[in-house]
mmCIF file of C-alpha atoms in Angstrom:
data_model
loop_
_atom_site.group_PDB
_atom_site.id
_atom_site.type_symbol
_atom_site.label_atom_id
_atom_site.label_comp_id
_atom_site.label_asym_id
_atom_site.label_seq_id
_atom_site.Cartn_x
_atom_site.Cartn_y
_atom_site.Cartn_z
ATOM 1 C CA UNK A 259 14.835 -14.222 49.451
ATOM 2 C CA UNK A 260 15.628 -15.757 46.316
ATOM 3 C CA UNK A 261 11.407 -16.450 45.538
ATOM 4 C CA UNK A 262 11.047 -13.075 45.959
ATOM 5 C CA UNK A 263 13.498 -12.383 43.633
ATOM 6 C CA UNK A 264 12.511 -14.762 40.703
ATOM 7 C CA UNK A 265 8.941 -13.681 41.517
ATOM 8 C CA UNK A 266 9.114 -10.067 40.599
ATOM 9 C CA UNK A 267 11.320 -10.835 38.061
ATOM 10 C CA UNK A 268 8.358 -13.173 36.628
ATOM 11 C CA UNK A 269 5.743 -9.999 37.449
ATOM 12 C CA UNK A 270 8.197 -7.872 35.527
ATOM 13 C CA UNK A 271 7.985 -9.921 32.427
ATOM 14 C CA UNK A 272 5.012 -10.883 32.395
ATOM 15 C CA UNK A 273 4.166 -6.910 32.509
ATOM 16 C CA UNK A 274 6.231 -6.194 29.822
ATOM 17 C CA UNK A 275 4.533 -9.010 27.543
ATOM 18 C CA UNK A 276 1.437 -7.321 28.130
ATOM 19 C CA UNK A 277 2.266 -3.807 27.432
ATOM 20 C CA UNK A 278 4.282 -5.094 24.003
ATOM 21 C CA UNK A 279 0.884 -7.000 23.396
ATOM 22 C CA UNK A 280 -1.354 -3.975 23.709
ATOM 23 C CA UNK A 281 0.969 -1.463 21.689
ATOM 24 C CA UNK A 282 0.710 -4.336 18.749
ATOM 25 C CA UNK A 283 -3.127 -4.046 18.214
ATOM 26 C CA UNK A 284 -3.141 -0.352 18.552
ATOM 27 C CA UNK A 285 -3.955 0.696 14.483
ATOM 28 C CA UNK A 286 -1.427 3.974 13.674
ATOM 29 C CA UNK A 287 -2.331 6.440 11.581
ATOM 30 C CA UNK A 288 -0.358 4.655 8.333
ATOM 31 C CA UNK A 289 -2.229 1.406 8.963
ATOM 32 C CA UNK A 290 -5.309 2.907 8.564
ATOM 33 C CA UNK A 291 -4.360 4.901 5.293
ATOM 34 C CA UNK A 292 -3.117 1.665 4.139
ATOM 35 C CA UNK A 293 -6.400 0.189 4.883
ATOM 36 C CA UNK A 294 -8.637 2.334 3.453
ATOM 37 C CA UNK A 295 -6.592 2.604 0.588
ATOM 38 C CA UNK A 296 -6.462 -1.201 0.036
ATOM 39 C CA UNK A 297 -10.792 -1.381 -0.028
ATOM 40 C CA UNK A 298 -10.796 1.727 -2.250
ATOM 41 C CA UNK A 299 -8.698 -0.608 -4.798
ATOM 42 C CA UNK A 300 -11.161 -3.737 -4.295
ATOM 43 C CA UNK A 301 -14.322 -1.893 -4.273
ATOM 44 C CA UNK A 302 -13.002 -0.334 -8.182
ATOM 45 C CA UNK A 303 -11.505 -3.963 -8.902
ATOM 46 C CA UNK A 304 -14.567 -5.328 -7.916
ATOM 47 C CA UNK A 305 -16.670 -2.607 -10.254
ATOM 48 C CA UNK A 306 -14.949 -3.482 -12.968
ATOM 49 C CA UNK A 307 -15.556 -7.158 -12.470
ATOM 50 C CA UNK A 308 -19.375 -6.772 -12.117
ATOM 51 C CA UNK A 309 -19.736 -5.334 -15.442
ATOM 52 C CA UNK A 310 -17.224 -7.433 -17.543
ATOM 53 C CA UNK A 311 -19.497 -9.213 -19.855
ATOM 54 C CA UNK A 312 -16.159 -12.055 -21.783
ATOM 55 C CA UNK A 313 -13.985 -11.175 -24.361
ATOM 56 C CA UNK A 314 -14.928 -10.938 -27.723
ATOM 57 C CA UNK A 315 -14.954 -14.298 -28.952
ATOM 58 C CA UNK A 316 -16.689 -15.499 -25.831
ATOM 59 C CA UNK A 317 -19.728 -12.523 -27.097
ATOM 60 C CA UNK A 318 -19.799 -14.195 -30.396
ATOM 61 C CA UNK A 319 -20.207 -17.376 -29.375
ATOM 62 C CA UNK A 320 -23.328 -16.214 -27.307
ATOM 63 C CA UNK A 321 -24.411 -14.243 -30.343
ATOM 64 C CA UNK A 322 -24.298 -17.658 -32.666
ATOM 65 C CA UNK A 323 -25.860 -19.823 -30.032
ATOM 66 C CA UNK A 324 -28.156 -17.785 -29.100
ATOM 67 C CA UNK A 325 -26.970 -17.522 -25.099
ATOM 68 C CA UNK A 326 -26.541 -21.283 -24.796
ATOM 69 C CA UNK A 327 -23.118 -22.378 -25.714
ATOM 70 C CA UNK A 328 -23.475 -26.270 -26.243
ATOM 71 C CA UNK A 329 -21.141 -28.132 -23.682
ATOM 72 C CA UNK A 330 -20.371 -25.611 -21.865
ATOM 73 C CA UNK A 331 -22.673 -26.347 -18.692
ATOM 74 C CA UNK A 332 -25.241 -23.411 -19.252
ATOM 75 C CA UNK A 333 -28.857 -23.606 -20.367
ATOM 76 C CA UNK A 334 -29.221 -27.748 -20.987
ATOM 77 C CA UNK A 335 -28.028 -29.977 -18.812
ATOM 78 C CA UNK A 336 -27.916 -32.633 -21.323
ATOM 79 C CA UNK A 337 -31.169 -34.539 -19.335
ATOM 80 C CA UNK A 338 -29.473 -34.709 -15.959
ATOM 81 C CA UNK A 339 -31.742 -34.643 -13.038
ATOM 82 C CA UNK A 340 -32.022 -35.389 -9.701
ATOM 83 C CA UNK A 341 -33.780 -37.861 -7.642
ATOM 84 C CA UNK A 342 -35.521 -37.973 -4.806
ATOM 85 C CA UNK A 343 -32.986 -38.622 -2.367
ATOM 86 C CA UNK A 344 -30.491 -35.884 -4.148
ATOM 87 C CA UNK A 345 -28.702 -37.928 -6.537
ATOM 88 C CA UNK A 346 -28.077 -36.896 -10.175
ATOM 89 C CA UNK A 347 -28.858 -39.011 -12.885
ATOM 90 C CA UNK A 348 -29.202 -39.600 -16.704
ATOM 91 C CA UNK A 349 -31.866 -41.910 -18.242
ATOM 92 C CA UNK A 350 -29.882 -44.560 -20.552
ATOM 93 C CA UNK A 351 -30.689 -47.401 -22.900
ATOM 94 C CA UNK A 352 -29.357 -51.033 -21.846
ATOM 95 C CA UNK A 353 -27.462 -51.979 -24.941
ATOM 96 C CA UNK A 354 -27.948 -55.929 -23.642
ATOM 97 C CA UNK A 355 -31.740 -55.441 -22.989
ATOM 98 C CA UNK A 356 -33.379 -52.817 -24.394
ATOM 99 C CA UNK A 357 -34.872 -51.373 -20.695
ATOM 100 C CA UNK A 358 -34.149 -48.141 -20.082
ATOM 101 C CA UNK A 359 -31.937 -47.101 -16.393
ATOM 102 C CA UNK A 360 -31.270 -44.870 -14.538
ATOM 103 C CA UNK A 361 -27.263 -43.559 -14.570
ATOM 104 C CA UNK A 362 -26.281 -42.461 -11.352
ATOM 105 C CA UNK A 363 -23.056 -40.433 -10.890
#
């Protein structure tokens, strides 16, 4: 008598956890506003992103140099390049020898 019991009492919760679980993933009406609301907001943040082109000072940099800011990591690489295996490199001078190396980083 008592296994019966503390078996439909198990059932019981174990039904409960379920419908609780179910109600949870159901989207309401407000969850969707909220939703389509939120991408609205990315899709214009995203706009405006796409067709920011730096603040002034960055534009007259590009203007002096031409598009190619030195250091900054556009245009030149400063003679890096890559080997066969996938390594990068820079061709150096040995200061002891003369020979010229390969730099590997």
């Amino acid at each position: 008598m008592e296994g019966l019991l503390i078996l439909l009492f198990v059932i019981i919760f174990v039904v409960l956890i379920i419908r609780i679980g179910a109600k949870a993933e159901q989207p309401t009406l407000s969850n969707k506003q909220e939703r389509i609301e939120r991408e609205k907001r990315e899709k214009e943040r995203y706009e405006e992103f796409k067709n920011y082109k730096g603040s002034e000072s960055y534009q007259a940099l590009l203007k002096k140099y031409d598009g190619n800011i030195p250091g900054s990591g556009q245009g030149d690489n400063g003679g890096e390049k890559m080997g066969k295996r996938g390594g990068r490199y820079i061709k150096r001078v040995s200061k002891k020898t003369g020979k010229p190396y390969r730099h590997y980083y």
